[in-house]
Amino acid sequence: MKYSAVACVALVAAATAQPRHGNHKHHHVRNVNVPRDIVTIHELVTKTIYVTEVIDEDATSWIFGNEAKTKPTPVVSESKPQGNFYETPSPVAEAPQSSASSKAAPPPPPPPPPPPPPPPPPPAVPTTTTSVYVPPPAPTTTSIYVAPAPAEPLPPPPPPPPAPAPEPHTSSVYSSGDQGDNGGAGSTQYKGEITFYDIGLGACGIDHTGQDTLESVVALSHLIMGEKSNGNPLCGKTITISANGKTATATVVDKCMGCAKEDIDVSRKVFLELFGSLDGGRLNVVWWFS
C-alpha cells in the first residue's frame, strides 16, 4: 500500500507540471520532440491529497477451484532525464486497484452437510428355545388306615344237651386191661364234642403224617385211654360217630391229652364227612365203639 501511495503522488506532480495551452481543443503533437525554449513559469497550486494507508492488514481470501488470487499491479514510475522539457500527452494514471476489489467476495457458507443416515438396526438375534424336561412329581402315597369292619359276633354255641338220664348199666370208665362194655359192639354211647387236628405219629406208634384228608382216624381222651400208649388195647379199635344226620367211622390211633372224657379229636377227613366243611370248629356228637 505504501508503494501505491507514492506512485499516485508522482503521477499527480507530473500532471501539474505540464504547460497550459489555453482553451485549445486540439493539441498539435507534431514535432513534439523538437527542443523549445525553456520558459519557467511559477504557479502556486494547492491541492489536498488524501492518502489512505493501511498498515499491517491481515486479509483472508477465499479461493475456490482454479480461481487465481488477484494481485494488484504495481505502478512503476518512469524516471525521465532532467534538462529538456517535452510536452507529451499526459498518460492517464491508472487508478490503483482497491485492495477490497482484489479480494474476491467470500462465497456464501456451504450448506450444512446432510445428517448421516441412521445406523442400520442390529441383526435380530435368533432366539433359541430349549425344552427342559421337568419330571412330574412323584405320586405321593398316603397310607390311610381303615379299621376293619367289626366282625360279626359268632353265634353263641348251642346250649349243651341236657345230661342224659342215668342209665342202669355200669360206668363207662375204661380200665387198662379190662374193656368191659366199651370195647364190644353195641356198647354205651358217649355224648361229647368233636374237633379235628393235624395227624402224625400217634400214641399207638403209627405215623399218619400228611394223610389228614386220606385217613379216618381218631384220638380218644386220655381219661378213656389210660396211661398206657404203645400196646394199648384200644389202639386199632373202630368207633362210629353220629352228627348232623350223618355217621362216620374212625380208627383209634392216638391219645388226646386235652380232651374231656367223652370228647374226641378226629382227622380232617372224618370232620368233612360229617359236616362238609371245617368251619364248625367244635360241635356236639354222639359216638360209640363199633
C-alpha atoms as a printed R data frame, in Angstrom:
    type eleno elety resid chain resno       x        y       z
1   ATOM     1    CA   MET     A     1   0.000    0.000   0.000
2   ATOM     2    CA   LYS     A     2   2.907    2.366   0.615
3   ATOM     3    CA   TYR     A     3   4.183    1.901  -2.922
4   ATOM     4    CA   SER     A     4   0.743    2.636  -4.353
5   ATOM     5    CA   ALA     A     5   0.543    5.914  -2.452
6   ATOM     6    CA   VAL     A     6   3.980    7.036  -3.648
7   ATOM     7    CA   ALA     A     7   3.068    6.234  -7.256
8   ATOM     8    CA   CYS     A     8  -0.104    8.294  -7.019
9   ATOM     9    CA   VAL     A     9   1.786   11.329  -5.675
10  ATOM    10    CA   ALA     A    10   4.323   11.107  -8.529
11  ATOM    11    CA   LEU     A    11   1.609   10.996 -11.163
12  ATOM    12    CA   VAL     A    12  -0.188   13.996  -9.706
13  ATOM    13    CA   ALA     A    13   3.055   16.004  -9.648
14  ATOM    14    CA   ALA     A    14   3.779   15.160 -13.290
15  ATOM    15    CA   ALA     A    15   0.323   16.270 -14.306
16  ATOM    16    CA   THR     A    16   0.602   19.622 -12.604
17  ATOM    17    CA   ALA     A    17   3.943   20.319 -14.258
18  ATOM    18    CA   GLN     A    18   2.541   20.251 -17.826
19  ATOM    19    CA   PRO     A    19   2.115   23.627 -19.596
20  ATOM    20    CA   ARG     A    20  -1.372   25.051 -20.155
21  ATOM    21    CA   HIS     A    21  -2.397   25.781 -23.758
22  ATOM    22    CA   GLY     A    22  -5.454   27.785 -23.019
23  ATOM    23    CA   ASN     A    23  -8.759   26.609 -24.357
24  ATOM    24    CA   HIS     A    24  -7.377   24.896 -27.473
25  ATOM    25    CA   LYS     A    25  -9.395   21.857 -28.277
26  ATOM    26    CA   HIS     A    26  -6.760   20.257 -30.384
27  ATOM    27    CA   HIS     A    27  -3.194   19.812 -29.482
28  ATOM    28    CA   HIS     A    28  -0.622   19.676 -32.246
29  ATOM    29    CA   VAL     A    29   1.585   16.826 -31.427
30  ATOM    30    CA   ARG     A    30   3.858   17.306 -34.339
31  ATOM    31    CA   ASN     A    31   7.442   17.923 -33.601
32  ATOM    32    CA   VAL     A    32   6.820   17.189 -30.013
33  ATOM    33    CA   ASN     A    33  10.356   16.118 -29.642
34  ATOM    34    CA   VAL     A    34  11.788   19.364 -31.096
35  ATOM    35    CA   PRO     A    35  13.611   21.244 -28.363
36  ATOM    36    CA   ARG     A    36  11.985   24.504 -27.401
37  ATOM    37    CA   ASP     A    37  12.963   27.377 -25.349
38  ATOM    38    CA   ILE     A    38  12.678   26.725 -21.715
39  ATOM    39    CA   VAL     A    39  10.220   29.077 -20.110
40  ATOM    40    CA   THR     A    40   9.961   28.879 -16.393
41  ATOM    41    CA   ILE     A    41   6.527   29.635 -15.055
42  ATOM    42    CA   HIS     A    42   5.944   29.554 -11.376
43  ATOM    43    CA   GLU     A    43   2.442   28.690 -10.363
44  ATOM    44    CA   LEU     A    44   1.283   28.046  -6.892
45  ATOM    45    CA   VAL     A    45  -1.134   25.205  -6.841
46  ATOM    46    CA   THR     A    46  -2.557   23.996  -3.630
47  ATOM    47    CA   LYS     A    47  -4.040   20.535  -3.718
48  ATOM    48    CA   THR     A    48  -5.240   18.356  -0.985
49  ATOM    49    CA   ILE     A    49  -4.430   14.717  -1.475
50  ATOM    50    CA   TYR     A    50  -5.994   12.165   0.758
51  ATOM    51    CA   VAL     A    51  -3.920    9.064   1.015
52  ATOM    52    CA   THR     A    52  -5.340    6.105   2.797
53  ATOM    53    CA   GLU     A    53  -2.628    3.939   4.167
54  ATOM    54    CA   VAL     A    54  -3.366    0.581   5.717
55  ATOM    55    CA   ILE     A    55  -0.550   -0.851   7.705
56  ATOM    56    CA   ASP     A    56  -0.125   -4.491   8.565
57  ATOM    57    CA   GLU     A    57  -3.531   -5.525   7.393
58  ATOM    58    CA   ASP     A    58  -4.301   -9.169   7.576
59  ATOM    59    CA   ALA     A    59  -6.681  -10.253   4.874
60  ATOM    60    CA   THR     A    60  -8.219  -13.632   4.359
61  ATOM    61    CA   SER     A    61  -9.001  -14.556   0.756
62  ATOM    62    CA   TRP     A    62 -11.230  -17.436  -0.242
63  ATOM    63    CA   ILE     A    63 -10.037  -19.311  -3.309
64  ATOM    64    CA   PHE     A    64 -12.302  -21.890  -4.857
65  ATOM    65    CA   GLY     A    65 -11.484  -24.248  -7.673
66  ATOM    66    CA   ASN     A    66  -8.924  -22.914 -10.132
67  ATOM    67    CA   GLU     A    67  -9.613  -19.263  -9.361
68  ATOM    68    CA   ALA     A    68  -6.333  -17.391  -9.146
69  ATOM    69    CA   LYS     A    69  -5.792  -14.824  -6.474
70  ATOM    70    CA   THR     A    70  -5.876  -11.303  -7.919
71  ATOM    71    CA   LYS     A    71  -2.866   -9.244  -7.013
72  ATOM    72    CA   PRO     A    72  -2.671   -5.506  -7.521
73  ATOM    73    CA   THR     A    73  -0.389   -4.475 -10.376
74  ATOM    74    CA   PRO     A    74   2.312   -2.228  -9.028
75  ATOM    75    CA   VAL     A    75   2.761    1.051 -10.920
76  ATOM    76    CA   VAL     A    76   6.370    1.833 -11.615
77  ATOM    77    CA   SER     A    77   7.066    5.468 -12.262
78  ATOM    78    CA   GLU     A    78   9.487    6.043 -15.107
79  ATOM    79    CA   SER     A    79  12.312    8.333 -14.290
80  ATOM    80    CA   LYS     A    80  12.923   10.930 -17.005
81  ATOM    81    CA   PRO     A    81  16.191   12.690 -17.572
82  ATOM    82    CA   GLN     A    82  16.150   16.226 -16.346
83  ATOM    83    CA   GLY     A    83  17.098   19.081 -18.643
84  ATOM    84    CA   ASN     A    84  14.780   19.217 -21.567
85  ATOM    85    CA   PHE     A    85  11.074   19.541 -21.138
86  ATOM    86    CA   TYR     A    86   8.960   17.689 -23.615
87  ATOM    87    CA   GLU     A    87   5.296   18.259 -23.993
88  ATOM    88    CA   THR     A    88   3.875   14.861 -24.131
89  ATOM    89    CA   PRO     A    89   0.325   13.841 -23.662
90  ATOM    90    CA   SER     A    90  -0.227   13.128 -20.063
91  ATOM    91    CA   PRO     A    91  -0.773    9.485 -19.599
92  ATOM    92    CA   VAL     A    92  -3.864    8.558 -17.804
93  ATOM    93    CA   ALA     A    93  -2.866    7.445 -14.448
94  ATOM    94    CA   GLU     A    94  -4.107    4.030 -13.764
95  ATOM    95    CA   ALA     A    95  -6.118    4.158 -10.687
96  ATOM    96    CA   PRO     A    96  -4.761    1.823  -8.146
97  ATOM    97    CA   GLN     A    97  -6.932   -1.068  -7.606
98  ATOM    98    CA   SER     A    98  -8.596   -1.118  -4.353
99  ATOM    99    CA   SER     A    99  -7.474   -3.752  -2.037
100 ATOM   100    CA   ALA     A   100 -11.058   -4.575  -1.498
101 ATOM   101    CA   SER     A   101 -11.569   -5.306  -5.210
102 ATOM   102    CA   SER     A   102  -8.556   -7.591  -5.269
103 ATOM   103    CA   LYS     A   103 -10.231   -9.703  -2.759
104 ATOM   104    CA   ALA     A   104 -12.930  -11.925  -4.030
105 ATOM   105    CA   ALA     A   105 -16.151  -11.685  -2.141
106 ATOM   106    CA   PRO     A   106 -16.374  -14.534   0.258
107 ATOM   107    CA   PRO     A   107 -18.758  -17.128  -1.053
108 ATOM   108    CA   PRO     A   108 -21.813  -17.973   0.952
109 ATOM   109    CA   PRO     A   109 -21.139  -20.569   3.563
110 ATOM   110    CA   PRO     A   110 -21.620  -24.033   2.219
111 ATOM   111    CA   PRO     A   111 -24.872  -25.683   3.204
112 ATOM   112    CA   PRO     A   112 -24.604  -27.896   6.211
113 ATOM   113    CA   PRO     A   113 -23.885  -31.472   5.297
114 ATOM   114    CA   PRO     A   114 -26.898  -33.729   5.388
115 ATOM   115    CA   PRO     A   115 -27.261  -35.653   8.597
116 ATOM   116    CA   PRO     A   116 -25.667  -39.076   8.436
117 ATOM   117    CA   PRO     A   117 -28.116  -41.873   7.825
118 ATOM   118    CA   PRO     A   118 -29.185  -43.692  10.945
119 ATOM   119    CA   PRO     A   119 -27.165  -46.816  11.599
120 ATOM   120    CA   PRO     A   120 -28.854  -49.981  10.441
121 ATOM   121    CA   PRO     A   121 -30.657  -51.844  13.171
122 ATOM   122    CA   PRO     A   122 -28.649  -54.661  14.679
123 ATOM   123    CA   PRO     A   123 -29.436  -58.034  13.198
124 ATOM   124    CA   ALA     A   124 -32.073  -59.881  15.069
125 ATOM   125    CA   VAL     A   125 -30.531  -62.410  17.365
126 ATOM   126    CA   PRO     A   126 -32.220  -65.750  16.780
127 ATOM   127    CA   THR     A   127 -33.873  -66.915  19.902
128 ATOM   128    CA   THR     A   128 -33.083  -70.443  20.895
129 ATOM   129    CA   THR     A   129 -35.820  -72.318  22.651
130 ATOM   130    CA   THR     A   130 -34.555  -75.028  24.937
131 ATOM   131    CA   SER     A   131 -37.040  -77.536  26.181
132 ATOM   132    CA   VAL     A   132 -36.255  -78.691  29.666
133 ATOM   133    CA   TYR     A   133 -37.972  -81.818  30.750
134 ATOM   134    CA   VAL     A   134 -39.436  -81.429  34.167
135 ATOM   135    CA   PRO     A   135 -40.381  -84.821  35.537
136 ATOM   136    CA   PRO     A   136 -43.817  -84.915  37.041
137 ATOM   137    CA   PRO     A   137 -43.844  -85.003  40.779
138 ATOM   138    CA   ALA     A   138 -43.706  -88.460  42.172
139 ATOM   139    CA   PRO     A   139 -47.094  -89.610  43.296
140 ATOM   140    CA   THR     A   140 -47.455  -89.357  46.982
141 ATOM   141    CA   THR     A   141 -48.762  -92.462  48.563
142 ATOM   142    CA   THR     A   142 -50.604  -91.829  51.722
143 ATOM   143    CA   SER     A   143 -51.396  -94.824  53.782
144 ATOM   144    CA   ILE     A   144 -54.740  -94.461  55.413
145 ATOM   145    CA   TYR     A   145 -55.580  -96.981  57.995
146 ATOM   146    CA   VAL     A   146 -59.048  -98.264  57.506
147 ATOM   147    CA   ALA     A   147 -60.233 -100.058  60.518
148 ATOM   148    CA   PRO     A   148 -61.663 -103.406  59.586
149 ATOM   149    CA   ALA     A   149 -65.320 -103.776  59.929
150 ATOM   150    CA   PRO     A   150 -66.150 -105.330  63.214
151 ATOM   151    CA   ALA     A   151 -66.513 -108.994  62.788
152 ATOM   152    CA   GLU     A   152 -69.937 -110.258  63.346
153 ATOM   153    CA   PRO     A   153 -70.046 -111.934  66.681
154 ATOM   154    CA   LEU     A   154 -70.136 -115.643  66.436
155 ATOM   155    CA   PRO     A   155 -73.411 -117.071  67.402
156 ATOM   156    CA   PRO     A   156 -73.255 -118.413  70.854
157 ATOM   157    CA   PRO     A   157 -72.725 -122.115  70.926
158 ATOM   158    CA   PRO     A   158 -75.876 -124.059  71.376
159 ATOM   159    CA   PRO     A   159 -76.556 -124.952  74.919
160 ATOM   160    CA   PRO     A   160 -75.242 -128.309  75.795
161 ATOM   161    CA   PRO     A   161 -77.837 -131.008  75.610
162 ATOM   162    CA   PRO     A   162 -79.330 -131.953  78.873
163 ATOM   163    CA   ALA     A   163 -77.492 -134.625  80.643
164 ATOM   164    CA   PRO     A   164 -78.992 -137.992  79.824
165 ATOM   165    CA   ALA     A   165 -80.833 -139.704  82.477
166 ATOM   166    CA   PRO     A   166 -78.669 -142.102  84.393
167 ATOM   167    CA   GLU     A   167 -78.658 -145.455  82.776
168 ATOM   168    CA   PRO     A   168 -78.888 -148.610  84.690
169 ATOM   169    CA   HIS     A   169 -75.717 -150.021  83.133
170 ATOM   170    CA   THR     A   170 -72.303 -149.849  84.655
171 ATOM   171    CA   SER     A   171 -69.862 -146.971  84.378
172 ATOM   172    CA   SER     A   172 -68.142 -146.400  81.035
173 ATOM   173    CA   VAL     A   173 -64.757 -145.674  82.603
174 ATOM   174    CA   TYR     A   174 -62.176 -147.804  80.836
175 ATOM   175    CA   SER     A   175 -59.689 -149.630  82.946
176 ATOM   176    CA   SER     A   176 -56.415 -150.740  81.479
177 ATOM   177    CA   GLY     A   177 -56.604 -154.416  80.599
178 ATOM   178    CA   ASP     A   178 -60.354 -154.531  81.045
179 ATOM   179    CA   GLN     A   179 -62.548 -153.454  78.155
180 ATOM   180    CA   GLY     A   180 -65.854 -154.052  79.857
181 ATOM   181    CA   ASP     A   181 -68.666 -152.897  77.622
182 ATOM   182    CA   ASN     A   182 -66.524 -150.175  75.934
183 ATOM   183    CA   GLY     A   183 -64.808 -152.430  73.503
184 ATOM   184    CA   GLY     A   184 -67.712 -154.530  72.344
185 ATOM   185    CA   ALA     A   185 -70.317 -153.936  69.786
186 ATOM   186    CA   GLY     A   186 -73.453 -152.212  70.963
187 ATOM   187    CA   SER     A   187 -71.631 -150.647  73.901
188 ATOM   188    CA   THR     A   188 -72.593 -147.487  75.707
189 ATOM   189    CA   GLN     A   189 -72.935 -144.268  73.663
190 ATOM   190    CA   TYR     A   190 -70.840 -141.246  74.583
191 ATOM   191    CA   LYS     A   191 -72.012 -137.664  74.068
192 ATOM   192    CA   GLY     A   192 -69.289 -135.065  73.754
193 ATOM   193    CA   GLU     A   193 -67.684 -132.515  71.430
194 ATOM   194    CA   ILE     A   194 -65.759 -133.233  68.252
195 ATOM   195    CA   THR     A   195 -62.708 -131.351  66.922
196 ATOM   196    CA   PHE     A   196 -60.090 -132.029  64.224
197 ATOM   197    CA   TYR     A   197 -56.287 -131.931  64.366
198 ATOM   198    CA   ASP     A   198 -53.190 -132.439  62.216
199 ATOM   199    CA   ILE     A   199 -52.434 -136.107  62.440
200 ATOM   200    CA   GLY     A   200 -48.891 -137.502  62.708
201 ATOM   201    CA   LEU     A   201 -47.099 -140.072  64.852
202 ATOM   202    CA   GLY     A   202 -49.699 -141.063  67.438
203 ATOM   203    CA   ALA     A   203 -49.539 -142.622  70.883
204 ATOM   204    CA   CYS     A   204 -50.194 -146.036  69.339
205 ATOM   205    CA   GLY     A   205 -46.906 -145.802  67.412
206 ATOM   206    CA   ILE     A   206 -48.436 -145.358  63.939
207 ATOM   207    CA   ASP     A   207 -47.353 -142.390  61.794
208 ATOM   208    CA   HIS     A   208 -50.063 -140.819  59.615
209 ATOM   209    CA   THR     A   209 -48.238 -137.573  58.791
210 ATOM   210    CA   GLY     A   210 -49.639 -135.815  55.678
211 ATOM   211    CA   GLN     A   211 -52.694 -138.067  55.476
212 ATOM   212    CA   ASP     A   212 -55.200 -135.697  57.104
213 ATOM   213    CA   THR     A   213 -57.700 -135.947  54.245
214 ATOM   214    CA   LEU     A   214 -56.930 -139.578  53.428
215 ATOM   215    CA   GLU     A   215 -57.186 -141.474  56.696
216 ATOM   216    CA   SER     A   216 -60.195 -141.686  59.038
217 ATOM   217    CA   VAL     A   217 -58.536 -141.807  62.435
218 ATOM   218    CA   VAL     A   218 -59.462 -140.586  65.911
219 ATOM   219    CA   ALA     A   219 -57.737 -139.731  69.197
220 ATOM   220    CA   LEU     A   220 -59.704 -140.623  72.376
221 ATOM   221    CA   SER     A   221 -59.443 -138.771  75.664
222 ATOM   222    CA   HIS     A   222 -56.585 -139.781  77.923
223 ATOM   223    CA   LEU     A   223 -59.254 -140.374  80.563
224 ATOM   224    CA   ILE     A   224 -60.503 -143.323  78.489
225 ATOM   225    CA   MET     A   225 -57.201 -144.477  77.002
226 ATOM   226    CA   GLY     A   226 -55.399 -144.558  80.368
227 ATOM   227    CA   GLU     A   227 -51.692 -144.085  80.870
228 ATOM   228    CA   LYS     A   228 -50.522 -146.823  78.527
229 ATOM   229    CA   SER     A   229 -49.600 -145.786  74.993
230 ATOM   230    CA   ASN     A   230 -47.933 -148.399  72.821
231 ATOM   231    CA   GLY     A   231 -49.686 -151.694  73.110
232 ATOM   232    CA   ASN     A   232 -52.861 -150.077  74.473
233 ATOM   233    CA   PRO     A   233 -55.769 -152.487  73.924
234 ATOM   234    CA   LEU     A   234 -57.898 -149.638  72.449
235 ATOM   235    CA   CYS     A   235 -55.360 -148.953  69.657
236 ATOM   236    CA   GLY     A   236 -56.821 -150.092  66.351
237 ATOM   237    CA   LYS     A   237 -60.409 -150.170  67.647
238 ATOM   238    CA   THR     A   238 -63.125 -148.562  65.489
239 ATOM   239    CA   ILE     A   239 -65.783 -146.111  66.661
240 ATOM   240    CA   THR     A   240 -68.931 -144.835  64.967
241 ATOM   241    CA   ILE     A   241 -69.691 -141.120  65.101
242 ATOM   242    CA   SER     A   242 -73.154 -139.648  64.522
243 ATOM   243    CA   ALA     A   243 -73.794 -135.924  63.898
244 ATOM   244    CA   ASN     A   244 -75.624 -133.611  61.524
245 ATOM   245    CA   GLY     A   245 -77.783 -136.560  60.405
246 ATOM   246    CA   LYS     A   246 -74.711 -138.450  59.207
247 ATOM   247    CA   THR     A   247 -72.452 -141.161  60.503
248 ATOM   248    CA   ALA     A   248 -68.744 -141.877  60.011
249 ATOM   249    CA   THR     A   249 -66.278 -144.421  61.311
250 ATOM   250    CA   ALA     A   250 -62.719 -143.838  62.577
251 ATOM   251    CA   THR     A   251 -59.839 -145.984  63.892
252 ATOM   252    CA   VAL     A   252 -58.277 -145.234  67.297
253 ATOM   253    CA   VAL     A   253 -54.586 -144.331  66.775
254 ATOM   254    CA   ASP     A   254 -53.799 -141.629  69.338
255 ATOM   255    CA   LYS     A   255 -54.478 -140.201  72.778
256 ATOM   256    CA   CYS     A   256 -55.933 -136.672  73.317
257 ATOM   257    CA   MET     A   257 -54.402 -135.142  76.432
258 ATOM   258    CA   GLY     A   258 -56.610 -132.008  76.402
259 ATOM   259    CA   CYS     A   259 -59.970 -133.599  75.727
260 ATOM   260    CA   ALA     A   260 -62.728 -134.114  78.214
261 ATOM   261    CA   LYS     A   261 -63.652 -137.704  78.909
262 ATOM   262    CA   GLU     A   262 -66.283 -138.074  76.164
263 ATOM   263    CA   ASP     A   263 -64.734 -135.622  73.644
264 ATOM   264    CA   ILE     A   264 -62.964 -136.888  70.531
265 ATOM   265    CA   ASP     A   265 -60.358 -135.412  68.143
266 ATOM   266    CA   VAL     A   266 -60.568 -136.663  64.543
267 ATOM   267    CA   SER     A   267 -58.747 -136.208  61.231
268 ATOM   268    CA   ARG     A   268 -59.992 -133.695  58.650
269 ATOM   269    CA   LYS     A   269 -61.400 -136.497  56.522
270 ATOM   270    CA   VAL     A   270 -63.831 -137.581  59.286
271 ATOM   271    CA   PHE     A   271 -64.839 -133.999  60.084
272 ATOM   272    CA   LEU     A   272 -65.611 -133.235  56.425
273 ATOM   273    CA   GLU     A   273 -67.679 -136.428  56.095
274 ATOM   274    CA   LEU     A   274 -69.932 -135.294  58.944
275 ATOM   275    CA   PHE     A   275 -70.199 -131.504  58.361
276 ATOM   276    CA   GLY     A   276 -68.952 -130.826  54.819
277 ATOM   277    CA   SER     A   277 -66.536 -128.073  55.915
278 ATOM   278    CA   LEU     A   278 -64.063 -127.204  58.602
279 ATOM   279    CA   ASP     A   279 -65.839 -124.029  59.731
280 ATOM   280    CA   GLY     A   280 -67.648 -125.600  62.632
281 ATOM   281    CA   GLY     A   281 -64.671 -125.886  64.910
282 ATOM   282    CA   ARG     A   282 -66.204 -127.575  67.963
283 ATOM   283    CA   LEU     A   283 -69.535 -129.377  67.554
284 ATOM   284    CA   ASN     A   284 -71.643 -131.874  69.513
285 ATOM   285    CA   VAL     A   285 -71.661 -135.539  68.525
286 ATOM   286    CA   VAL     A   286 -72.635 -138.965  69.791
287 ATOM   287    CA   TRP     A   287 -70.200 -141.822  69.374
288 ATOM   288    CA   TRP     A   288 -69.729 -145.434  70.437
289 ATOM   289    CA   PHE     A   289 -67.409 -148.346  69.851
290 ATOM   290    CA   SER     A   290 -68.314 -150.332  66.792
